[in-house]
C-alpha cells in the first residue's frame, strides 16, 4: 500500500493507545503503531513525518519503566509526547518528573497558550481528560510552559525550535473537547503533513500491489460472509479476477439462515468462484466437551485451515491464502508492549504447518470503519457493508461452556429475535454491535404453573466508533421488555434474560 506520509506511534502500554492511531487517520494521515523499543534504524527506514509517544501505566523513574532509544531526540522529526510520553521526554532530556501530591483524573479545565502552534485557534481554557499520578516538575532545557491546571503547573510544554511537544492530558478520547484538533494541529502545523491518505487511494494502491504480488498465481479466500472477509474477497477479485476462489466454510456456528444468505450474495450478486463446504458435524465433533474460549478459537482456526487445504487440493495448486484480518485483530492478539487480550483466529490460531506459499491480509492495516468505507468504495451493497460484526469462531464464543447442537439452536433463535426487534425499533443503525449470548447458567423459573430449570440468555449491545473502546447501549426498556418476552415464550429451554451493561474497557465486546 502506498503511504506518502506516515506518523509513527510508539506504544508504551496505555489503554487509549490505538485511539491515537485512529484519530490521526481521521485527519487523512496514515499512522502505524509500533513497539516503544523500535530501533533507530527502523525509524529512519520508515521515514515518518512525525512521532507520537503514547501514554502508559509506568513511572519514568521506575526500574522497569519502558524507554525508547534516546537518540530518537537527535532526529529532526517532530515529536508529541502524551501523558507518560511527555514525562519520558522530560526525563530523558534532563528535566524532572515527580510524584504529584494530588492525582488528577477526569475532565479538567486546562489553561493554554493559544499562541503555540499546537493550540492554534483554541480558547484560552479547554476541558481535557487527565489521568496521571506523576507530573513534570522541572522543564528540560529549551522548553517552555504552554498549559497548566490548578494541580498541574506543566500540563503542556514545548520546544518550538526542536519541534518537541508534550501534553499531560489525553486528546485522543471523546471526553477531551476538541482533542482531535490538538492532533490535527500537530500533524499540519508542526509536521507539515499533506493529509492525502484516503480510502480511495488505499483501494487503488492495494489492487495494484495485489496484482503485482500475486500475478497469475492462484489465491484462496477464507470467506465467512462477514464484513471483513467480504471486503477482502471483493478487493482480491478486483485484483486477480477468476484466479481467486472463495471457500465458504459453513461450520454450523453461523447465525440463523446466514449460510444460505452468504451463498446467495456471492454466487448471484458477484461473479466470484464460490465453494460452500458444509462442515457442521466436523467442527462440532472437534469442539465436543471444550469449554475454554481460547481452545475453541485455536481449534476452529486450525480446522478452518485444514478445510482450506483439503479444498485447495481438490481444485489444484493454490499459492496464497487470503484472510480478512483487520488492525484491531492484530492489536488484541498482542502488539509490542500491549498485553494479549484474546487471540483472534485470523492471527493467533494458525497451525505450524500451512500448505500455502503465503498468507495475504489486505485489510491488516485498517480499522473497522475504514474497512466499511473500503467496501463502499468497491461497490459492495450498503446492507452487506454495514452488516453486524461477527467473530470468525462464530457462535462458539457466544455459547459459554461446551457446545452442542441443541445449544446452537437455542442461541440462533434467541439472537434472531433480538436482532429482529432492534431493527423493528429502528435502532439497528445506532447500535454498532448487538447479539445474544447463551450462558452456562441455569436457574429456576415458573412457566404455565410448572417449575422450570433452564438457561439464561444475556443480551449485549455496544456503541462504538472504532471497536477499540465502547459503551453499552441504552436500549429503551420497552424494547428490552419485548425482546425478553419473545425469547422466553418462543425459545425452548430459556426462562431468564439479562442485559449486559458493561463498557469496553473493562470488558471486551464479545464475552469470550
Short mmCIF file of C-alpha atoms in Angstrom, two decimals:
data_model
loop_
_atom_site.label_atom_id
_atom_site.label_comp_id
_atom_site.label_asym_id
_atom_site.label_seq_id
_atom_site.Cartn_x
_atom_site.Cartn_y
_atom_site.Cartn_z
CA UNK A 1 0.00 0.00 0.00
CA UNK A 2 1.33 3.40 -0.96
CA UNK A 3 1.90 5.67 2.04
CA UNK A 4 3.21 9.08 1.08
CA UNK A 5 3.47 10.19 4.69
CA UNK A 6 3.49 8.36 7.98
CA UNK A 7 3.07 9.16 11.66
CA UNK A 8 4.75 6.62 13.92
CA UNK A 9 3.07 5.96 17.27
CA UNK A 10 5.34 4.45 19.90
CA UNK A 11 3.29 2.19 22.18
CA UNK A 12 4.15 2.49 25.87
CA UNK A 13 1.24 0.34 27.03
CA UNK A 14 -1.57 2.82 27.74
CA UNK A 15 -5.22 1.87 27.40
CA UNK A 16 -6.01 4.53 24.77
CA UNK A 17 -3.03 3.96 22.51
CA UNK A 18 -4.87 2.61 19.49
CA UNK A 19 -7.29 5.52 19.60
CA UNK A 20 -4.38 7.82 18.82
CA UNK A 21 -3.77 5.95 15.57
CA UNK A 22 -7.45 6.20 14.77
CA UNK A 23 -7.55 9.96 15.38
CA UNK A 24 -4.52 10.52 13.16
CA UNK A 25 -6.21 8.62 10.35
CA UNK A 26 -9.36 10.70 10.79
CA UNK A 27 -7.16 13.58 9.71
CA UNK A 28 -6.31 11.66 6.49
CA UNK A 29 -2.77 10.90 7.61
CA UNK A 30 -1.62 7.30 7.75
CA UNK A 31 -0.46 6.12 11.18
CA UNK A 32 1.22 2.99 12.41
CA UNK A 33 1.58 1.71 15.98
CA UNK A 34 4.99 0.23 16.78
CA UNK A 35 6.66 -1.08 19.97
CA UNK A 36 8.31 1.57 22.15
CA UNK A 37 11.70 -0.11 21.71
CA UNK A 38 11.72 0.07 17.92
CA UNK A 39 15.28 0.54 16.65
CA UNK A 40 16.52 3.89 15.45
CA UNK A 41 17.46 2.28 12.13
CA UNK A 42 13.89 1.07 11.65
CA UNK A 43 12.53 4.53 12.39
CA UNK A 44 14.85 6.05 9.80
CA UNK A 45 13.81 3.39 7.31
CA UNK A 46 10.14 4.23 7.81
CA UNK A 47 10.92 7.95 7.42
CA UNK A 48 7.96 9.31 9.42
CA UNK A 49 6.72 12.88 9.20
CA UNK A 50 6.22 12.86 12.95
CA UNK A 51 6.34 10.64 16.04
CA UNK A 52 3.85 10.37 18.90
CA UNK A 53 4.72 8.85 22.28
CA UNK A 54 1.64 7.30 23.90
CA UNK A 55 0.59 7.19 27.49
CA UNK A 56 1.33 4.24 29.76
CA UNK A 57 0.89 2.99 33.33
CA UNK A 58 4.55 3.12 34.40
CA UNK A 59 6.54 5.83 36.19
CA UNK A 60 9.55 7.05 34.22
CA UNK A 61 11.83 6.78 37.24
CA UNK A 62 10.88 3.14 37.86
CA UNK A 63 13.50 0.45 37.25
CA UNK A 64 11.41 -1.35 34.63
CA UNK A 65 9.92 1.74 33.01
CA UNK A 66 9.72 1.36 29.21
CA UNK A 67 12.14 3.67 27.45
CA UNK A 68 12.84 4.32 23.80
CA UNK A 69 16.25 4.81 22.19
CA UNK A 70 17.43 8.21 23.49
CA UNK A 71 18.92 9.02 20.08
CA UNK A 72 15.39 9.49 18.78
CA UNK A 73 15.57 13.04 20.16
CA UNK A 74 18.52 13.76 17.88
CA UNK A 75 16.36 13.18 14.80
CA UNK A 76 14.95 16.23 13.05
CA UNK A 77 11.44 14.82 13.29
CA UNK A 78 8.60 16.43 15.31
CA UNK A 79 7.67 14.54 18.47
CA UNK A 80 4.50 14.79 20.55
CA UNK A 81 4.53 13.12 23.98
CA UNK A 82 1.15 12.30 25.55
CA UNK A 83 0.92 11.73 29.33
CA UNK A 84 3.68 9.15 30.03
CA UNK A 85 5.16 10.13 26.67
CA UNK A 86 5.54 13.72 27.87
CA UNK A 87 7.09 12.56 31.14
CA UNK A 88 9.52 10.27 29.32
CA UNK A 89 10.59 13.13 27.05
CA UNK A 90 11.14 15.34 30.08
CA UNK A 91 13.07 12.67 32.00
CA UNK A 92 15.28 11.77 29.02
CA UNK A 93 16.09 15.41 28.26
CA UNK A 94 17.21 16.06 31.87
CA UNK A 95 14.04 17.67 33.20
CA UNK A 96 12.42 16.39 36.39
CA UNK A 97 9.33 14.21 36.84
CA UNK A 98 7.89 13.83 40.35
CA UNK A 99 5.00 12.22 42.16
CA UNK A 100 2.04 14.61 42.38
CA UNK A 101 0.51 15.47 45.76
CA UNK A 102 -2.90 15.21 44.17
CA UNK A 103 -3.72 12.72 41.42
CA UNK A 104 -5.72 14.18 38.54
CA UNK A 105 -8.34 12.02 36.88
CA UNK A 106 -11.31 13.14 34.82
CA UNK A 107 -12.15 16.09 32.62
CA UNK A 108 -10.16 19.07 33.90
CA UNK A 109 -10.07 22.72 32.70
CA UNK A 110 -6.65 23.42 31.17
CA UNK A 111 -5.37 26.96 30.66
CA UNK A 112 -3.33 27.06 27.47
CA UNK A 113 -1.16 29.41 25.48
CA UNK A 114 -3.02 29.60 22.17
CA UNK A 115 -0.09 31.30 20.50
CA UNK A 116 1.55 27.87 20.36
CA UNK A 117 1.26 26.04 17.03
CA UNK A 118 -0.14 23.10 18.98
CA UNK A 119 -3.06 25.15 20.28
CA UNK A 120 -3.74 27.39 17.30
CA UNK A 121 -7.37 28.64 17.21
CA UNK A 122 -8.15 27.33 20.73
CA UNK A 123 -9.86 29.22 23.54
CA UNK A 124 -7.66 30.17 26.49
CA UNK A 125 -9.26 27.46 28.67
CA UNK A 126 -10.28 24.00 27.40
CA UNK A 127 -11.57 20.81 29.01
CA UNK A 128 -9.35 17.76 28.53
CA UNK A 129 -9.22 14.30 30.12
CA UNK A 130 -6.45 13.95 32.70
CA UNK A 131 -5.28 10.61 34.08
CA UNK A 132 -1.94 10.80 35.92
CA UNK A 133 -0.15 10.44 39.23
CA UNK A 134 3.25 11.83 38.18
CA UNK A 135 3.80 15.27 36.71
CA UNK A 136 6.55 17.37 35.12
CA UNK A 137 8.12 19.42 37.91
CA UNK A 138 11.13 20.94 36.11
CA UNK A 139 11.18 21.55 32.34
CA UNK A 140 14.10 20.34 30.23
CA UNK A 141 16.45 22.99 28.84
CA UNK A 142 14.96 24.86 25.88
CA UNK A 143 11.32 24.08 26.80
CA UNK A 144 8.62 26.48 27.93
CA UNK A 145 5.23 26.08 29.56
CA UNK A 146 2.16 26.31 27.28
CA UNK A 147 -0.53 24.83 29.55
CA UNK A 148 -1.50 24.36 33.20
CA UNK A 149 -4.25 23.28 35.59
CA UNK A 150 -4.82 24.11 39.25
CA UNK A 151 -2.97 20.95 40.31
CA UNK A 152 -0.57 20.52 37.39
CA UNK A 153 1.63 23.55 36.65
CA UNK A 154 3.09 21.98 33.50
CA UNK A 155 0.13 20.40 31.69
CA UNK A 156 1.64 21.24 28.28
CA UNK A 157 5.18 22.12 27.21
CA UNK A 158 7.07 22.86 24.02
CA UNK A 159 10.47 23.40 22.45
CA UNK A 160 9.35 25.01 19.22
CA UNK A 161 12.86 25.14 17.72
CA UNK A 162 13.41 21.40 18.21
CA UNK A 163 9.76 20.57 17.36
CA UNK A 164 9.27 18.80 20.69
CA UNK A 165 5.84 18.98 22.35
CA UNK A 166 4.35 17.37 25.46
CA UNK A 167 0.83 17.28 26.88
CA UNK A 168 -0.26 15.71 30.16
CA UNK A 169 -3.86 15.20 29.00
CA UNK A 170 -5.34 12.70 26.51
CA UNK A 171 -6.54 14.42 23.31
CA UNK A 172 -7.49 11.11 21.66
CA UNK A 173 -10.56 10.37 23.82
CA UNK A 174 -14.02 11.77 23.22
CA UNK A 175 -14.09 13.28 26.72
CA UNK A 176 -11.47 15.82 25.66
CA UNK A 177 -13.30 18.69 23.99
CA UNK A 178 -11.66 19.44 20.63
CA UNK A 179 -8.98 16.87 21.47
CA UNK A 180 -8.68 15.79 17.85
CA UNK A 181 -7.94 19.43 17.00
CA UNK A 182 -4.74 19.16 19.07
CA UNK A 183 -3.72 16.14 17.00
CA UNK A 184 -4.73 17.98 13.81
CA UNK A 185 -2.54 20.95 14.75
CA UNK A 186 0.42 18.68 15.45
CA UNK A 187 0.01 16.97 12.09
CA UNK A 188 -0.47 20.04 9.94
CA UNK A 189 1.06 23.00 11.80
CA UNK A 190 4.12 21.18 13.08
CA UNK A 191 4.69 18.02 10.98
CA UNK A 192 3.51 19.79 7.79
CA UNK A 193 1.51 16.77 6.63
CA UNK A 194 -0.46 16.95 3.39
CA UNK A 195 -3.32 14.75 4.59
CA UNK A 196 -3.65 12.76 1.37
CA UNK A 197 -4.28 9.30 2.79
CA UNK A 198 -7.85 8.39 1.84
CA UNK A 199 -9.70 5.11 1.31
CA UNK A 200 -9.96 5.62 -2.44
CA UNK A 201 -6.18 5.73 -2.68
CA UNK A 202 -5.93 2.70 -0.42
CA UNK A 203 -8.22 0.73 -2.72
CA UNK A 204 -6.35 1.80 -5.86
CA UNK A 205 -2.93 1.15 -4.34
CA UNK A 206 -3.98 -2.20 -2.83
CA UNK A 207 -5.41 -3.55 -6.09
CA UNK A 208 -2.23 -2.56 -7.89
CA UNK A 209 0.00 -4.10 -5.21
CA UNK A 210 -2.03 -7.33 -5.14
CA UNK A 211 -1.83 -7.65 -8.92
CA UNK A 212 1.95 -7.27 -8.76
CA UNK A 213 2.32 -9.64 -5.81
CA UNK A 214 0.04 -12.48 -6.94
CA UNK A 215 0.22 -12.12 -10.72
CA UNK A 216 -1.10 -15.24 -12.45
CA UNK A 217 -0.93 -17.39 -9.34
CA UNK A 218 -3.98 -18.76 -7.56
CA UNK A 219 -5.47 -17.41 -4.34
CA UNK A 220 -7.94 -18.94 -1.95
CA UNK A 221 -10.05 -16.66 0.23
CA UNK A 222 -11.42 -17.61 3.62
CA UNK A 223 -14.92 -16.24 3.19
CA UNK A 224 -17.18 -16.10 6.24
CA UNK A 225 -19.73 -13.66 4.86
CA UNK A 226 -18.83 -11.07 7.48
CA UNK A 227 -17.78 -7.55 6.55
CA UNK A 228 -14.03 -8.14 6.81
CA UNK A 229 -13.76 -11.30 4.73
CA UNK A 230 -16.31 -9.98 2.22
CA UNK A 231 -14.36 -6.78 1.59
CA UNK A 232 -11.12 -8.76 1.37
CA UNK A 233 -12.72 -11.11 -1.18
CA UNK A 234 -14.02 -8.31 -3.42
CA UNK A 235 -10.69 -6.48 -3.20
CA UNK A 236 -8.85 -9.62 -4.34
CA UNK A 237 -11.45 -10.27 -7.03
CA UNK A 238 -10.83 -6.78 -8.45
CA UNK A 239 -7.10 -7.54 -8.50
CA UNK A 240 -6.89 -11.09 -9.86
CA UNK A 241 -10.39 -11.98 -11.12
CA UNK A 242 -11.01 -15.70 -11.67
CA UNK A 243 -7.66 -16.62 -10.16
CA UNK A 244 -9.45 -16.13 -6.84
CA UNK A 245 -11.55 -18.91 -5.37
CA UNK A 246 -13.60 -18.22 -2.26
CA UNK A 247 -14.27 -21.10 0.07
CA UNK A 248 -17.16 -20.51 2.41
CA UNK A 249 -16.89 -22.92 5.32
CA UNK A 250 -20.27 -23.29 6.94
CA UNK A 251 -19.10 -24.61 10.28
CA UNK A 252 -22.63 -24.66 11.65
CA UNK A 253 -21.76 -21.84 14.04
CA UNK A 254 -23.32 -19.05 11.98
CA UNK A 255 -26.43 -17.05 12.80
CA UNK A 256 -29.88 -18.19 11.73
CA UNK A 257 -30.17 -18.60 7.91
CA UNK A 258 -26.78 -16.94 7.42
CA UNK A 259 -25.20 -19.73 5.40
CA UNK A 260 -27.86 -19.51 2.71
CA UNK A 261 -27.65 -15.71 2.65
CA UNK A 262 -23.88 -15.74 2.13
CA UNK A 263 -24.14 -18.22 -0.71
CA UNK A 264 -26.86 -16.16 -2.38
CA UNK A 265 -24.91 -12.88 -2.21
CA UNK A 266 -21.60 -14.13 -3.54
CA UNK A 267 -22.80 -16.63 -6.11
CA UNK A 268 -25.60 -14.48 -7.53
CA UNK A 269 -24.65 -10.83 -6.96
CA UNK A 270 -20.91 -11.12 -7.60
CA UNK A 271 -19.09 -13.03 -10.31
CA UNK A 272 -16.83 -14.89 -7.87
CA UNK A 273 -15.82 -18.55 -7.77
CA UNK A 274 -17.54 -19.77 -4.60
CA UNK A 275 -17.35 -23.19 -2.97
CA UNK A 276 -19.59 -23.82 0.02
CA UNK A 277 -18.39 -26.52 2.39
CA UNK A 278 -20.93 -27.77 4.94
CA UNK A 279 -18.78 -28.88 7.87
CA UNK A 280 -21.04 -28.54 10.89
CA UNK A 281 -20.60 -32.13 12.11
CA UNK A 282 -16.84 -31.94 11.68
CA UNK A 283 -16.49 -28.78 13.76
CA UNK A 284 -18.89 -29.89 16.48
CA UNK A 285 -17.00 -33.16 16.79
CA UNK A 286 -13.71 -31.30 17.28
CA UNK A 287 -15.32 -28.93 19.80
CA UNK A 288 -17.09 -31.64 21.80
CA UNK A 289 -16.57 -31.10 25.53
CA UNK A 290 -14.36 -27.99 25.05
CA UNK A 291 -15.30 -25.07 27.31
CA UNK A 292 -12.17 -22.89 27.32
CA UNK A 293 -12.64 -19.98 24.85
CA UNK A 294 -9.01 -19.88 23.78
CA UNK A 295 -9.09 -23.60 23.00
CA UNK A 296 -12.27 -23.05 21.00
CA UNK A 297 -10.57 -20.33 18.95
CA UNK A 298 -7.48 -22.43 18.31
CA UNK A 299 -9.49 -25.49 17.32
CA UNK A 300 -11.72 -23.53 14.96
CA UNK A 301 -8.79 -21.63 13.45
CA UNK A 302 -6.85 -24.82 12.80
CA UNK A 303 -9.87 -26.67 11.42
CA UNK A 304 -10.53 -23.77 9.05
CA UNK A 305 -7.04 -24.16 7.63
CA UNK A 306 -7.40 -27.94 7.34
CA UNK A 307 -10.62 -27.50 5.35
CA UNK A 308 -8.97 -24.95 3.08
CA UNK A 309 -6.05 -27.29 2.48
CA UNK A 310 -8.36 -30.11 1.53
CA UNK A 311 -10.40 -27.95 -0.83
CA UNK A 312 -7.25 -26.45 -2.33
CA UNK A 313 -6.01 -29.92 -3.18
CA UNK A 314 -9.28 -30.60 -4.97
CA UNK A 315 -9.07 -27.50 -7.17
CA UNK A 316 -5.35 -27.68 -7.94
CA UNK A 317 -2.39 -25.59 -6.90
CA UNK A 318 -3.21 -22.63 -4.69
CA UNK A 319 -0.39 -20.27 -3.80
CA UNK A 320 -1.98 -17.76 -1.42
CA UNK A 321 -4.44 -17.88 1.43
CA UNK A 322 -6.44 -14.65 1.82
CA UNK A 323 -7.80 -13.64 5.23
CA UNK A 324 -9.88 -10.69 6.42
CA UNK A 325 -7.63 -9.82 9.36
CA UNK A 326 -8.03 -6.18 10.42
CA UNK A 327 -5.99 -3.92 12.69
CA UNK A 328 -7.94 -4.48 15.94
CA UNK A 329 -7.44 -8.25 15.46
CA UNK A 330 -3.68 -7.70 15.34
CA UNK A 331 -3.74 -5.30 18.29
CA UNK A 332 -5.83 -7.51 20.57
CA UNK A 333 -3.68 -10.53 19.76
CA UNK A 334 -0.64 -8.69 21.11
CA UNK A 335 1.41 -5.85 19.64
CA UNK A 336 4.62 -4.62 21.17
CA UNK A 337 4.10 -3.59 24.80
CA UNK A 338 0.35 -4.21 24.76
CA UNK A 339 -0.86 -7.35 26.50
CA UNK A 340 -2.74 -10.10 24.71
CA UNK A 341 -6.46 -9.64 25.39
CA UNK A 342 -7.60 -12.62 23.33
CA UNK A 343 -6.22 -14.42 20.32
CA UNK A 344 -8.02 -13.98 17.02
CA UNK A 345 -8.41 -16.96 14.73
CA UNK A 346 -7.01 -14.91 11.85
CA UNK A 347 -3.76 -14.07 13.60
CA UNK A 348 -3.34 -16.44 16.52
CA UNK A 349 -4.88 -19.76 15.55
CA UNK A 350 -2.84 -20.83 12.52
CA UNK A 351 -1.23 -24.27 12.78
CA UNK A 352 2.53 -24.52 12.39
CA UNK A 353 2.33 -26.31 9.06
CA UNK A 354 0.24 -24.45 6.49
CA UNK A 355 0.11 -25.79 2.96
CA UNK A 356 0.19 -22.40 1.22
CA UNK A 357 3.03 -20.30 -0.12
CA UNK A 358 1.96 -17.22 1.81
CA UNK A 359 -0.93 -15.64 3.70
CA UNK A 360 -2.31 -12.39 2.28
CA UNK A 361 -4.13 -9.98 4.61
CA UNK A 362 -5.10 -6.93 2.53
CA UNK A 363 -7.05 -5.25 5.35
CA UNK A 364 -4.50 -5.82 8.10
CA UNK A 365 -3.77 -2.08 8.47
CA UNK A 366 -7.41 -0.93 8.65
CA UNK A 367 -9.81 -0.23 11.49
CA UNK A 368 -13.40 -1.48 11.18
CA UNK A 369 -14.90 1.78 9.95
CA UNK A 370 -12.13 2.04 7.34
CA UNK A 371 -13.00 -1.48 6.17
CA UNK A 372 -16.61 -0.38 5.70
CA UNK A 373 -15.53 2.69 3.71
CA UNK A 374 -13.37 0.40 1.57
CA UNK A 375 -16.39 -1.82 0.95
CA UNK A 376 -18.49 1.11 -0.24
CA UNK A 377 -15.62 2.28 -2.46
CA UNK A 378 -15.55 -1.20 -4.03
CA UNK A 379 -19.28 -1.03 -4.78
CA UNK A 380 -20.42 -3.59 -2.22
CA UNK A 381 -24.12 -3.11 -1.27
CA UNK A 382 -24.65 -1.00 1.83
CA UNK A 383 -26.66 -3.69 3.62
CA UNK A 384 -23.67 -6.03 3.44
CA UNK A 385 -21.08 -3.38 4.28
CA UNK A 386 -22.95 -2.37 7.43
CA UNK A 387 -23.78 -5.91 8.44
CA UNK A 388 -23.36 -6.70 12.13
CA UNK A 389 -19.77 -7.63 13.04
CA UNK A 390 -19.44 -11.35 13.62
CA UNK A 391 -16.40 -13.18 15.01
CA UNK A 392 -14.66 -15.81 12.92
CA UNK A 393 -15.29 -18.56 15.51
CA UNK A 394 -18.97 -17.65 15.26
CA UNK A 395 -21.45 -18.68 17.92
CA UNK A 396 -18.81 -20.92 19.52
CA UNK A 397 -17.64 -17.94 21.56
CA UNK A 398 -21.19 -16.77 22.27
CA UNK A 399 -22.01 -20.06 23.98
CA UNK A 400 -20.39 -20.15 27.40
CA UNK A 401 -19.15 -23.64 28.16
CA UNK A 402 -19.27 -26.63 25.87
CA UNK A 403 -21.09 -26.56 22.53
CA UNK A 404 -23.90 -28.86 21.47
CA UNK A 405 -26.36 -28.86 18.60
CA UNK A 406 -29.22 -28.11 20.99
CA UNK A 407 -27.42 -25.09 22.48
CA UNK A 408 -26.70 -23.77 18.99
CA UNK A 409 -30.37 -23.87 18.06
CA UNK A 410 -31.34 -22.08 21.28
CA UNK A 411 -28.84 -19.30 20.65
CA UNK A 412 -29.70 -18.93 16.96
CA UNK A 413 -33.36 -18.40 17.77
CA UNK A 414 -32.73 -16.01 20.67
CA UNK A 415 -30.20 -13.98 18.67
CA UNK A 416 -32.56 -13.78 15.69
CA UNK A 417 -35.34 -12.38 17.88
CA UNK A 418 -33.02 -9.78 19.42
CA UNK A 419 -31.76 -8.60 16.04
CA UNK A 420 -35.26 -8.54 14.60
CA UNK A 421 -36.66 -6.36 17.41
CA UNK A 422 -33.68 -3.98 17.30
CA UNK A 423 -34.41 -3.48 13.59
CA UNK A 424 -38.16 -3.09 14.22
CA UNK A 425 -37.40 -0.35 16.75
CA UNK A 426 -35.20 1.46 14.21
CA UNK A 427 -32.13 1.14 16.41
CA UNK A 428 -30.01 -1.01 14.07
CA UNK A 429 -28.08 1.96 12.65
CA UNK A 430 -27.35 3.49 16.05
CA UNK A 431 -26.02 0.38 17.80
CA UNK A 432 -22.71 -0.78 16.37
CA UNK A 433 -22.86 -4.36 17.61
CA UNK A 434 -25.63 -6.32 19.28
CA UNK A 435 -26.13 -10.02 19.87
CA UNK A 436 -27.29 -12.69 22.31
CA UNK A 437 -25.10 -14.93 24.45
CA UNK A 438 -26.14 -18.31 25.81
CA UNK A 439 -24.69 -18.50 29.30
CA UNK A 440 -23.95 -21.79 31.04
CA UNK A 441 -26.13 -20.63 33.94
CA UNK A 442 -29.38 -22.43 34.67
CA UNK A 443 -31.93 -21.12 37.13
CA UNK A 444 -35.37 -21.90 38.48
CA UNK A 445 -38.39 -20.41 36.73
CA UNK A 446 -42.14 -20.83 36.53
CA UNK A 447 -43.94 -21.29 33.21
CA UNK A 448 -47.54 -22.46 32.93
CA UNK A 449 -47.71 -23.07 36.70
CA UNK A 450 -44.85 -25.54 36.37
CA UNK A 451 -41.32 -25.34 37.69
CA UNK A 452 -38.59 -24.94 35.07
CA UNK A 453 -34.82 -25.19 35.33
CA UNK A 454 -33.47 -23.66 32.13
CA UNK A 455 -30.83 -21.41 30.58
CA UNK A 456 -30.21 -17.70 30.96
CA UNK A 457 -29.67 -15.68 27.79
CA UNK A 458 -27.63 -12.49 28.02
CA UNK A 459 -28.12 -9.61 25.59
CA UNK A 460 -25.17 -7.42 24.58
CA UNK A 461 -25.37 -4.10 22.69
CA UNK A 462 -22.47 -1.68 22.28
CA UNK A 463 -22.00 1.74 20.71
CA UNK A 464 -18.51 2.47 19.45
CA UNK A 465 -16.57 4.40 16.83
CA UNK A 466 -13.58 2.13 16.33
CA UNK A 467 -14.33 -1.08 18.33
CA UNK A 468 -11.26 -0.39 20.48
CA UNK A 469 -13.47 1.16 23.17
CA UNK A 470 -17.24 1.16 23.51
CA UNK A 471 -20.15 1.97 25.81
CA UNK A 472 -23.21 -0.19 26.44
CA UNK A 473 -26.25 0.97 24.54
CA UNK A 474 -29.18 2.48 26.47
CA UNK A 475 -31.86 0.48 24.68
CA UNK A 476 -35.36 1.65 25.70
CA UNK A 477 -36.96 -0.50 28.37
CA UNK A 478 -39.97 -1.30 26.23
CA UNK A 479 -37.72 -2.77 23.53
CA UNK A 480 -35.81 -4.89 26.04
CA UNK A 481 -39.09 -5.99 27.56
CA UNK A 482 -40.42 -7.13 24.18
CA UNK A 483 -37.20 -8.99 23.36
CA UNK A 484 -37.21 -10.73 26.73
CA UNK A 485 -40.87 -11.69 26.44
CA UNK A 486 -40.44 -13.12 22.96
CA UNK A 487 -37.33 -15.12 23.84
CA UNK A 488 -38.77 -16.83 26.92
CA UNK A 489 -42.05 -17.54 25.11
CA UNK A 490 -40.69 -18.59 21.71
CA UNK A 491 -37.36 -20.26 22.51
CA UNK A 492 -37.40 -23.58 24.30
CA UNK A 493 -35.22 -24.11 27.39
CA UNK A 494 -34.78 -20.38 28.20
CA UNK A 495 -36.51 -18.93 31.25
CA UNK A 496 -34.43 -15.84 32.02
CA UNK A 497 -32.99 -12.90 30.02
CA UNK A 498 -30.40 -10.41 31.33
CA UNK A 499 -28.81 -7.31 29.79
CA UNK A 500 -25.05 -6.65 29.90
CA UNK A 501 -24.38 -3.03 30.95
CA UNK A 502 -20.56 -3.18 30.94
CA UNK A 503 -18.50 -0.91 28.71
CA UNK A 504 -15.19 -1.67 26.94
CA UNK A 505 -12.88 -1.41 28.82
CA UNK A 506 -13.05 -3.08 31.32
CA UNK A 507 -14.96 -5.73 29.37
CA UNK A 508 -14.43 -6.78 25.77
CA UNK A 509 -17.34 -6.56 23.34
CA UNK A 510 -17.60 -10.32 22.98
CA UNK A 511 -17.99 -12.40 26.13
CA UNK A 512 -15.24 -14.83 25.14
#
